[in-house]
Amino acid sequence: MIVTAFVQTIENLREDYSAVLSGILMTSFSLVILGTFILVYLNLIHLTQLAFRKSHYSIFLTEPISNPDKQKIASFIKSLPDVGALEEISSAEAKKQLIESFNEAQEIFKKIDFPKFPNIIEFVLDRSGPLSTDELSQLQAMPGVQDVITGRETRDQINTFFNIANFVGLFLIILLIVCVVLIIYNTIHIGIRMRSKEIEILKILGAPARFIKWPFLMEGMLIAVVSYFLSLGIIYFLYSFVIAGITFNKATYSIRAIVRFFSPLEMGNLFLTFILLGLCSALLATNKIIKHLDV
Amino acid sequence: MGKEPIFSNIDMEISKGEFTFLTGVSGAGKSTIFRLLLGLEKPDSGSITFNGAEVTAMVGDEKSRHRRSIGMIFQDYKLLEKRTAEDNIAIPLQINGISRNTKEIKIKDIASKLKIDNILKQQVRSLSGGEQQLVAIARAAVHSPKLILADEPTANLDQKMAGRIFDMLTLLNVEGITVIVATHDINLLKAHKRRILLLKQSCLIEVH
């Protein structure tokens, strides 16, 4: 049955390939948009995870501070798990760094009389999570600690952005999937209408419904498979083009190591998803129309 | 619902291996009788029995199986024009799930019987009307059905080709297939002394 249906599908394509070809092109176009969106989204998540993997902390010290207190704070930080390098920045150095950050406007800011800067201890935590509440409160309670700056606000802002992006992304993905289903559905619908005479002949000759349906189901899957590979090729080309464009110098070359294309597992999952979409769309079209052509 | 019935009180029985003509003026209901036999239409009342099974009660796969045991020939051939003659003849075999080798043997066999070996590879639309009807007969007979229904098979053909078509139907009948030919061609009826059923004023009358 499957072999006969496959031969039948090829015969049908040989006779009327225009509808299928336009279906493939339109489906590929939708899949390119969908795939690009998913790829950008995956990379954003990946980059954010990398960025948050190293949490930076600044401890503002009280003025004046005794050396033993400073030593105790440093020892406590070094005792924390996954802690990286520790750097002490003096009040004068902090002011210098701030002024340098203004680039061309440095001269103006040099003349401003800033309030006295505190001495700062900076450290990096090389783990996926931030300091625990217990660790943070212990640190804040130590003598000589004025404040601990954790960058939590930035993290919260990015989380809010991702929550919104998740919602919009989910909506877009559903919208594009519906588009793909409708395109395949319409292509099969047109194919069935074009072959309505043939279907009626087959029914008179005693063809069971599955014999008539299978070639159309295969056609739906074929559109999905061809469109999948076509769009994957286009997305890979665009990806390579963009990466080559933004990593042409030494400064940005390291981006190559961070951004990524779809993994084989993701590609496999997408492939199976699209075959299923093609099959479901074709099934919807055949069930609806062949019922009307019942003889 | 208020409409005049096409037939009323029709009662006929056709035995296995018979060759029967079904005749009547255009619009008398010859094609409708065939559609009823194939299960394409349902009668308002009454029953149609084929090979011991009630046709009007058949649904789904059972109806498909019933149609597979009948070969149908149409006045307008109803062939797939973009396909070759061979592809068209192969359709009933594909539907019946016949293997490729057996399929080839059966197609060669029927083509040789109907003397259409030379046109098997040709596209149907390039064939003459008579040749197309021969392909339609081959398609109707290739899977050795129990019954062949031919609806005005010679209507669009010249006399010589009509004679050839009729000879082929006779040949299939001689091999044991029951044949019913619907026609309003008086010459054909006169030339061949067979059982004739006449559809007249919603009734079926046995002429011979």
Coordinates of C-alpha atoms in Angstrom, one line a residue:
Chain A
M1 CA 0.0 0.0 0.0
I2 CA 2.8 2.4 1.0
V3 CA 4.9 1.7 -2.1
T4 CA 1.8 2.0 -4.4
A5 CA 1.0 5.3 -2.6
F6 CA 4.5 6.5 -3.1
V7 CA 4.6 5.7 -6.8
Q8 CA 1.2 7.3 -7.1
T9 CA 2.5 10.5 -5.3
I10 CA 5.5 10.7 -7.7
E11 CA 3.1 10.2 -10.7
N12 CA 0.8 13.0 -9.3
L13 CA 3.8 15.3 -8.9
R14 CA 5.0 14.6 -12.4
E15 CA 1.6 15.6 -13.8
D16 CA 0.8 18.6 -11.6
Y17 CA 3.9 19.9 -9.9
S18 CA 3.0 23.6 -9.9
A19 CA 0.7 23.6 -6.9
V20 CA 3.2 21.5 -4.9
L21 CA 6.1 23.7 -5.9
S22 CA 4.3 26.8 -4.8
G23 CA 3.3 25.1 -1.6
I24 CA 7.0 24.1 -1.0
L25 CA 8.2 27.7 -1.6
M26 CA 5.5 29.3 0.6
T27 CA 6.1 26.7 3.4
S28 CA 9.9 27.2 3.1
F29 CA 9.4 31.0 3.4
S30 CA 7.4 30.6 6.6
L31 CA 9.9 28.1 7.9
V32 CA 12.8 30.4 7.2
I33 CA 11.1 33.1 9.4
L34 CA 10.2 30.6 12.0
G35 CA 13.7 28.9 12.0
T36 CA 15.5 32.3 12.1
F37 CA 13.4 33.4 15.0
I38 CA 14.0 30.2 16.9
L39 CA 17.8 30.4 16.2
V40 CA 18.0 34.0 17.4
Y41 CA 16.0 33.2 20.5
L42 CA 18.2 30.1 21.3
N43 CA 21.3 32.2 20.9
L44 CA 19.9 35.0 23.1
I45 CA 19.2 32.5 25.9
H46 CA 22.6 30.9 25.4
L47 CA 24.4 34.3 25.6
T48 CA 22.4 35.4 28.6
Q49 CA 23.2 32.1 30.4
L50 CA 26.9 32.7 29.7
A51 CA 26.8 36.3 30.9
F52 CA 25.0 35.3 34.1
R53 CA 27.3 32.4 34.7
K54 CA 29.9 34.9 36.1
S55 CA 28.3 37.2 38.7
H56 CA 30.2 40.3 39.6
Y57 CA 30.0 41.7 43.1
S58 CA 31.3 45.1 44.6
I59 CA 31.6 45.6 48.3
F60 CA 31.7 49.2 49.4
L61 CA 33.8 49.5 52.6
T62 CA 33.2 52.0 55.4
E63 CA 35.6 54.8 55.9
P64 CA 37.8 54.5 57.8
I65 CA 38.3 50.7 58.0
S66 CA 40.8 48.8 60.0
N67 CA 43.2 46.4 58.4
P68 CA 42.0 43.4 60.5
D69 CA 38.3 44.1 59.4
K70 CA 39.5 44.3 55.7
Q71 CA 41.4 41.0 56.1
K72 CA 38.3 39.3 57.7
I73 CA 36.2 40.4 54.7
A74 CA 38.7 39.2 52.2
S75 CA 39.1 35.8 54.0
F76 CA 35.3 35.4 54.1
I77 CA 35.0 36.1 50.3
K78 CA 37.9 33.6 49.6
S79 CA 36.1 30.9 51.7
L80 CA 33.0 31.1 49.4
P81 CA 32.7 28.3 46.9
D82 CA 33.4 29.0 43.2
V83 CA 34.9 32.4 44.0
G84 CA 37.2 33.9 41.4
A85 CA 39.8 36.7 41.6
L86 CA 39.6 39.3 44.3
E87 CA 40.5 42.9 43.5
E88 CA 40.8 45.8 45.8
I89 CA 40.1 49.3 44.4
S90 CA 41.1 52.3 46.4
S91 CA 39.0 55.4 46.6
A92 CA 41.4 57.3 44.3
E93 CA 41.4 54.5 41.7
A94 CA 37.6 54.3 41.8
K95 CA 37.4 58.0 41.0
K96 CA 40.0 57.7 38.2
Q97 CA 38.1 54.8 36.6
L98 CA 34.8 56.7 36.7
I99 CA 36.3 59.8 35.0
E100 CA 38.0 57.6 32.3
S101 CA 34.7 56.1 31.5
F102 CA 33.4 59.5 30.2
N103 CA 35.9 59.3 27.3
E104 CA 35.9 62.8 25.5
A105 CA 34.2 64.5 28.4
Q106 CA 37.0 63.5 30.8
E107 CA 38.4 67.1 31.1
I108 CA 35.0 68.5 32.2
F109 CA 34.5 65.7 34.8
K110 CA 38.1 66.2 36.2
K111 CA 37.0 69.7 37.4
I112 CA 34.0 68.4 39.3
D113 CA 34.4 67.9 43.0
F114 CA 33.0 64.4 43.5
P115 CA 32.0 63.3 47.0
K116 CA 34.6 61.0 48.5
F117 CA 34.5 57.5 46.9
P118 CA 34.5 54.5 49.2
N119 CA 37.2 51.8 49.0
I120 CA 35.9 48.8 47.1
I121 CA 36.6 45.1 47.0
E122 CA 35.4 43.4 43.8
F123 CA 35.1 39.7 43.2
V124 CA 33.6 37.3 40.6
L125 CA 31.5 34.3 41.4
D126 CA 31.9 31.6 38.7
R127 CA 28.7 29.6 39.2
S128 CA 25.3 29.7 37.6
G129 CA 23.5 31.0 40.7
P130 CA 24.1 34.2 42.7
L131 CA 25.2 34.4 46.4
S132 CA 22.7 32.7 48.6
T133 CA 20.6 34.9 51.0
D134 CA 22.6 33.5 53.9
E135 CA 26.0 34.2 52.3
L136 CA 24.8 37.8 51.4
S137 CA 23.5 38.6 54.9
Q138 CA 26.7 37.3 56.5
L139 CA 28.7 39.5 54.2
Q140 CA 26.5 42.5 54.8
A141 CA 26.7 42.1 58.6
M142 CA 30.5 42.0 58.7
P143 CA 32.2 45.1 60.3
G144 CA 33.6 47.5 57.7
V145 CA 31.0 46.6 55.0
Q146 CA 28.9 49.6 54.0
D147 CA 27.0 48.0 51.1
V148 CA 27.1 45.0 48.7
I149 CA 26.2 45.7 45.0
T150 CA 25.0 42.5 43.3
G151 CA 23.7 43.6 39.9
R152 CA 20.4 42.0 40.9
E153 CA 18.4 44.9 39.3
T154 CA 20.0 44.3 35.9
R155 CA 19.3 40.6 36.2
D156 CA 15.7 41.3 37.1
Q157 CA 15.3 43.7 34.2
I158 CA 16.7 41.1 31.8
N159 CA 14.4 38.4 33.3
T160 CA 11.4 40.7 32.7
F161 CA 12.6 41.2 29.1
F162 CA 12.8 37.5 28.7
N163 CA 9.4 36.9 30.1
I164 CA 7.9 39.3 27.6
A165 CA 10.1 37.8 24.8
N166 CA 8.8 34.3 25.8
F167 CA 5.2 35.4 25.5
V168 CA 5.7 37.2 22.2
G169 CA 7.9 34.3 20.9
L170 CA 5.3 31.7 21.8
F171 CA 2.6 33.7 20.0
L172 CA 4.8 34.1 16.9
I173 CA 5.8 30.4 16.9
I174 CA 2.1 29.4 17.1
L175 CA 1.2 31.9 14.4
L176 CA 3.9 30.6 12.0
I177 CA 3.0 27.0 12.7
V178 CA -0.7 27.8 11.9
C179 CA 0.6 29.5 8.6
V180 CA 2.6 26.3 7.7
V181 CA -0.4 24.1 8.4
L182 CA -2.7 26.3 6.3
I183 CA -0.3 26.5 3.4
I184 CA 0.1 22.7 3.3
Y185 CA -3.6 22.3 3.8
N186 CA -4.4 24.6 0.9
T187 CA -1.8 22.9 -1.4
I188 CA -3.4 19.5 -0.7
H189 CA -6.8 21.0 -1.1
I190 CA -6.0 22.4 -4.5
G191 CA -4.4 19.0 -5.5
I192 CA -7.5 17.1 -4.5
R193 CA -9.7 19.6 -6.4
M194 CA -7.5 19.2 -9.5
R195 CA -7.8 15.4 -9.3
S196 CA -11.4 15.2 -8.3
K197 CA -12.3 13.4 -11.6
E198 CA -9.5 10.9 -10.9
I199 CA -10.7 10.3 -7.4
E200 CA -14.2 9.7 -8.6
I201 CA -12.9 7.1 -11.1
L202 CA -10.9 5.4 -8.4
K203 CA -14.0 5.3 -6.1
I204 CA -16.1 3.7 -8.9
L205 CA -13.3 1.2 -9.5
G206 CA -13.6 0.2 -5.8
A207 CA -10.6 2.0 -4.3
P208 CA -11.0 2.2 -0.5
A209 CA -10.6 5.6 1.2
R210 CA -7.1 4.8 2.4
F211 CA -5.9 4.1 -1.2
I212 CA -7.1 7.5 -2.3
K213 CA -5.9 9.3 0.8
W214 CA -2.3 7.9 1.1
P215 CA -0.8 9.7 -1.9
F216 CA -2.1 13.1 -0.6
L217 CA -0.8 12.3 2.9
M218 CA 2.6 11.5 1.4
E219 CA 2.4 14.7 -0.7
G220 CA 1.8 16.7 2.6
M221 CA 4.8 15.0 4.2
L222 CA 6.9 15.5 1.1
I223 CA 6.1 19.3 1.1
A224 CA 7.1 19.4 4.8
V225 CA 10.4 17.5 4.3
V226 CA 11.5 19.4 1.2
S227 CA 10.6 22.7 2.8
Y228 CA 12.4 21.8 5.9
F229 CA 15.7 21.0 4.1
L230 CA 15.3 24.1 1.9
S231 CA 14.7 26.4 4.8
L232 CA 17.4 24.9 6.9
G233 CA 19.9 25.5 4.0
I234 CA 18.7 29.1 3.7
I235 CA 19.0 29.7 7.5
Y236 CA 22.5 28.2 7.6
F237 CA 23.5 30.4 4.7
L238 CA 22.1 33.5 6.4
Y239 CA 23.7 32.4 9.7
S240 CA 27.1 32.0 8.1
F241 CA 26.8 35.3 6.3
V242 CA 25.9 37.2 9.5
I243 CA 28.6 35.5 11.5
A244 CA 31.3 36.2 8.8
G245 CA 30.1 39.8 8.7
I246 CA 30.4 40.4 12.5
T247 CA 33.6 38.4 13.2
F248 CA 35.9 39.9 10.6
N249 CA 38.3 41.3 13.1
K250 CA 40.2 40.0 16.2
A251 CA 38.0 41.9 18.6
T252 CA 34.8 40.2 17.6
Y253 CA 36.3 36.9 16.4
S254 CA 35.6 35.2 19.8
I255 CA 31.8 35.5 19.1
R256 CA 32.3 32.5 16.8
A257 CA 32.9 30.4 19.9
I258 CA 29.8 31.7 21.7
V259 CA 27.0 31.8 19.1
R260 CA 25.8 28.5 17.7
F261 CA 23.6 26.9 15.0
F262 CA 20.9 24.3 15.7
S263 CA 22.3 21.1 17.4
P264 CA 21.7 17.7 15.6
L265 CA 19.1 16.9 18.3
E266 CA 17.3 20.2 17.7
M267 CA 17.4 19.6 14.0
G268 CA 16.0 16.1 14.4
N269 CA 13.2 17.3 16.6
L270 CA 12.3 20.1 14.2
F271 CA 12.4 17.5 11.3
L272 CA 9.9 15.2 13.1
T273 CA 7.7 18.1 14.1
F274 CA 7.5 19.3 10.5
I275 CA 6.7 15.8 9.1
L276 CA 3.9 15.6 11.7
L277 CA 2.7 19.0 10.7
G278 CA 2.6 18.0 7.0
L279 CA 0.8 14.8 7.8
C280 CA -1.8 16.5 10.0
S281 CA -2.4 19.3 7.5
A282 CA -2.9 16.7 4.6
L283 CA -5.1 14.6 6.8
L284 CA -7.3 17.5 7.6
A285 CA -7.6 18.4 3.9
T286 CA -8.2 14.8 2.7
N287 CA -10.8 14.1 5.4
K288 CA -12.7 17.3 4.6
I289 CA -12.7 17.2 0.8
I290 CA -12.9 13.4 0.1
K291 CA -16.1 13.3 2.3
H292 CA -17.6 15.9 -0.1
L293 CA -16.6 13.8 -3.1
D294 CA -18.2 10.7 -1.7
V295 CA -19.9 8.6 -4.4
Chain B
M1 CA -40.5 14.3 -1.4
G2 CA -43.2 15.0 -4.0
K3 CA -40.9 14.0 -6.9
E4 CA -41.9 11.4 -9.5
P5 CA -40.0 8.1 -9.0
I6 CA -37.7 7.1 -11.8
F7 CA -38.6 3.5 -11.4
S8 CA -41.4 1.6 -9.7
N9 CA -42.0 -2.1 -9.2
I10 CA -38.8 -3.1 -11.0
D11 CA -38.0 -6.7 -10.5
M12 CA -35.2 -8.4 -12.5
E13 CA -32.8 -11.2 -12.0
I14 CA -29.7 -11.8 -14.1
S15 CA -28.0 -15.2 -13.8
K16 CA -24.2 -15.8 -13.7
G17 CA -22.6 -15.9 -17.2
E18 CA -25.5 -14.1 -18.9
F19 CA -25.2 -11.5 -21.6
T20 CA -28.0 -9.0 -21.3
F21 CA -28.9 -5.8 -23.1
L22 CA -30.6 -3.0 -21.1
T23 CA -32.3 -0.6 -23.4
G24 CA -34.6 2.4 -23.4
V25 CA -34.7 5.9 -24.7
S26 CA -32.2 8.5 -23.4
G27 CA -33.1 9.5 -19.9
A28 CA -35.1 6.2 -19.2
G29 CA -32.8 5.4 -16.3
K30 CA -30.3 2.9 -17.8
S31 CA -27.3 4.6 -16.2
T32 CA -29.2 4.9 -12.9
I33 CA -29.7 1.1 -12.8
F34 CA -25.9 0.8 -13.1
R35 CA -25.3 3.4 -10.4
L36 CA -27.7 1.4 -8.2
L37 CA -25.9 -1.8 -8.9
L38 CA -22.5 -0.2 -8.0
G39 CA -23.9 1.3 -4.8
L40 CA -23.4 4.8 -6.1
E41 CA -27.1 5.6 -5.5
K42 CA -29.5 4.2 -3.0
P43 CA -33.1 3.2 -3.9
D44 CA -35.9 4.7 -1.8
S45 CA -37.2 1.2 -1.2
G46 CA -36.5 -2.4 -2.2
S47 CA -33.4 -4.4 -2.4
I48 CA -30.5 -5.2 -4.8
T49 CA -28.7 -8.5 -4.3
F50 CA -25.4 -9.2 -5.9
N51 CA -23.7 -12.6 -5.4
G52 CA -25.8 -13.2 -2.3
A53 CA -25.0 -9.8 -0.6
E54 CA -27.4 -6.9 -0.2
V55 CA -25.9 -3.9 -2.0
T56 CA -28.1 -1.2 -0.4
A57 CA -26.8 -2.2 3.1
M58 CA -23.1 -2.0 2.2
V59 CA -20.9 0.7 3.7
G60 CA -17.2 1.7 3.6
D61 CA -14.8 -1.1 2.7
E62 CA -17.6 -3.5 2.0
K63 CA -18.9 -1.2 -0.7
S64 CA -15.4 -0.8 -2.1
R65 CA -14.9 -4.6 -2.2
H66 CA -18.3 -4.9 -4.0
R67 CA -17.2 -2.4 -6.6
R68 CA -14.0 -4.2 -7.1
S69 CA -15.9 -7.3 -8.2
I70 CA -17.6 -5.3 -11.0
G71 CA -15.9 -3.9 -14.1
M72 CA -17.4 -0.7 -15.3
I73 CA -17.2 0.7 -18.9
F74 CA -18.5 4.3 -19.6
Q75 CA -19.6 6.0 -22.7
D76 CA -17.0 8.7 -22.1
Y77 CA -14.4 6.1 -21.1
K78 CA -13.4 7.8 -17.8
L79 CA -9.7 7.2 -18.3
L80 CA -6.9 9.1 -16.8
E81 CA -5.8 11.0 -19.9
K82 CA -2.3 12.1 -18.8
R83 CA -1.4 8.5 -18.0
T84 CA -0.5 5.7 -20.5
A85 CA -2.9 3.0 -21.5
E86 CA -0.9 0.5 -19.4
D87 CA -1.1 2.8 -16.3
N88 CA -4.9 2.9 -16.7
I89 CA -5.3 -0.8 -17.1
A90 CA -3.1 -1.3 -14.0
I91 CA -5.4 0.7 -11.7
P92 CA -7.8 -2.1 -10.6
L93 CA -4.8 -4.4 -10.0
Q94 CA -3.1 -1.7 -7.8
I95 CA -6.4 -1.3 -5.9
N96 CA -6.5 -5.0 -5.4
G97 CA -2.9 -5.0 -4.2
I98 CA -1.6 -7.4 -6.9
S99 CA 2.2 -7.8 -7.0
R100 CA 4.2 -6.2 -9.7
N101 CA 5.1 -9.4 -11.6
T102 CA 1.5 -10.7 -11.6
K103 CA 0.3 -7.2 -12.6
E104 CA 2.6 -7.2 -15.7
I105 CA 1.5 -10.7 -16.7
K106 CA -2.2 -9.8 -16.4
I107 CA -1.8 -6.6 -18.3
K108 CA 0.0 -8.4 -21.1
D109 CA -2.6 -11.1 -21.1
I110 CA -5.6 -8.8 -21.4
A111 CA -3.8 -6.5 -23.9
S112 CA -3.1 -9.5 -26.2
K113 CA -6.7 -10.7 -25.9
L114 CA -8.1 -7.3 -26.9
K115 CA -5.2 -6.7 -29.5
I116 CA -4.0 -3.5 -27.9
D117 CA -0.4 -4.5 -27.2
N118 CA 0.9 -1.9 -29.5
I119 CA -0.7 1.1 -27.7
L120 CA 0.1 0.1 -24.1
K121 CA 2.9 2.7 -23.7
Q122 CA 1.0 5.5 -25.4
Q123 CA -0.7 8.3 -23.5
V124 CA -4.4 7.9 -23.4
R125 CA -5.1 11.4 -24.8
S126 CA -3.2 10.5 -28.0
L127 CA -5.4 7.5 -28.7
S128 CA -8.6 7.5 -30.9
G129 CA -12.0 7.1 -29.3
G130 CA -12.2 3.4 -30.2
E131 CA -8.8 2.7 -28.8
Q132 CA -9.7 4.5 -25.6
Q133 CA -12.8 2.3 -25.3
L134 CA -10.7 -0.8 -25.8
V135 CA -8.4 0.4 -23.0
A136 CA -11.5 1.0 -20.8
I137 CA -12.6 -2.6 -21.5
A138 CA -9.2 -3.9 -20.6
R139 CA -9.3 -1.9 -17.4
A140 CA -12.8 -3.3 -16.6
A141 CA -11.7 -6.9 -17.3
V142 CA -8.1 -7.1 -16.2
H143 CA -8.9 -8.2 -12.6
S144 CA -11.4 -10.9 -13.8
P145 CA -14.5 -9.3 -12.3
K146 CA -17.7 -11.3 -11.8
L147 CA -19.8 -8.7 -13.7
I148 CA -19.1 -6.1 -16.4
L149 CA -21.4 -3.1 -16.8
A150 CA -21.0 -1.3 -20.1
D151 CA -22.9 2.0 -20.3
E152 CA -23.4 2.9 -24.0
P153 CA -19.9 1.5 -24.9
T154 CA -20.4 2.1 -28.6
A155 CA -22.2 5.4 -28.6
N156 CA -19.3 7.6 -29.9
L157 CA -17.8 5.0 -32.2
D158 CA -18.1 4.2 -35.9
Q159 CA -19.8 0.9 -36.9
K160 CA -16.6 -1.0 -37.5
M161 CA -15.1 -0.1 -34.1
A162 CA -18.5 -0.6 -32.4
G163 CA -18.5 -4.2 -33.9
R164 CA -15.0 -4.7 -32.5
I165 CA -16.0 -3.5 -29.0
F166 CA -19.0 -5.8 -29.0
D167 CA -16.8 -8.7 -30.1
M168 CA -14.5 -8.1 -27.2
L169 CA -17.4 -7.9 -24.7
T170 CA -18.7 -11.2 -26.2
L171 CA -15.3 -12.8 -25.7
L172 CA -15.2 -11.8 -22.1
N173 CA -18.7 -13.2 -21.6
V174 CA -17.6 -16.5 -23.2
E175 CA -14.9 -16.7 -20.6
G176 CA -17.6 -16.6 -17.9
I177 CA -18.0 -13.0 -17.0
T178 CA -21.6 -11.8 -16.8
V179 CA -22.1 -8.8 -19.0
I180 CA -24.8 -6.1 -19.0
V181 CA -24.7 -3.6 -21.9
A182 CA -26.9 -0.5 -21.7
T183 CA -27.6 0.8 -25.2
H184 CA -30.2 2.6 -27.2
D185 CA -28.6 1.4 -30.5
I186 CA -31.3 -0.5 -32.2
N187 CA -28.9 -1.9 -34.9
L188 CA -26.8 -3.4 -32.1
L189 CA -29.8 -5.0 -30.6
K190 CA -31.0 -6.4 -33.9
A191 CA -27.6 -7.7 -34.9
H192 CA -27.1 -9.7 -31.7
K193 CA -29.8 -12.0 -30.4
R194 CA -29.5 -11.7 -26.6
R195 CA -31.8 -11.2 -23.7
I196 CA -33.2 -7.6 -23.8
L197 CA -34.6 -5.7 -20.9
L198 CA -36.5 -2.5 -21.9
L199 CA -36.9 0.4 -19.6
K200 CA -40.2 2.2 -20.5
Q201 CA -42.3 4.5 -18.4
S202 CA -40.6 3.7 -15.2
C203 CA -41.1 0.0 -15.7
L204 CA -38.8 -2.8 -16.8
I205 CA -40.1 -5.1 -19.5
E206 CA -38.5 -8.3 -20.7
V207 CA -38.4 -8.3 -24.5
H208 CA -36.8 -11.6 -25.2

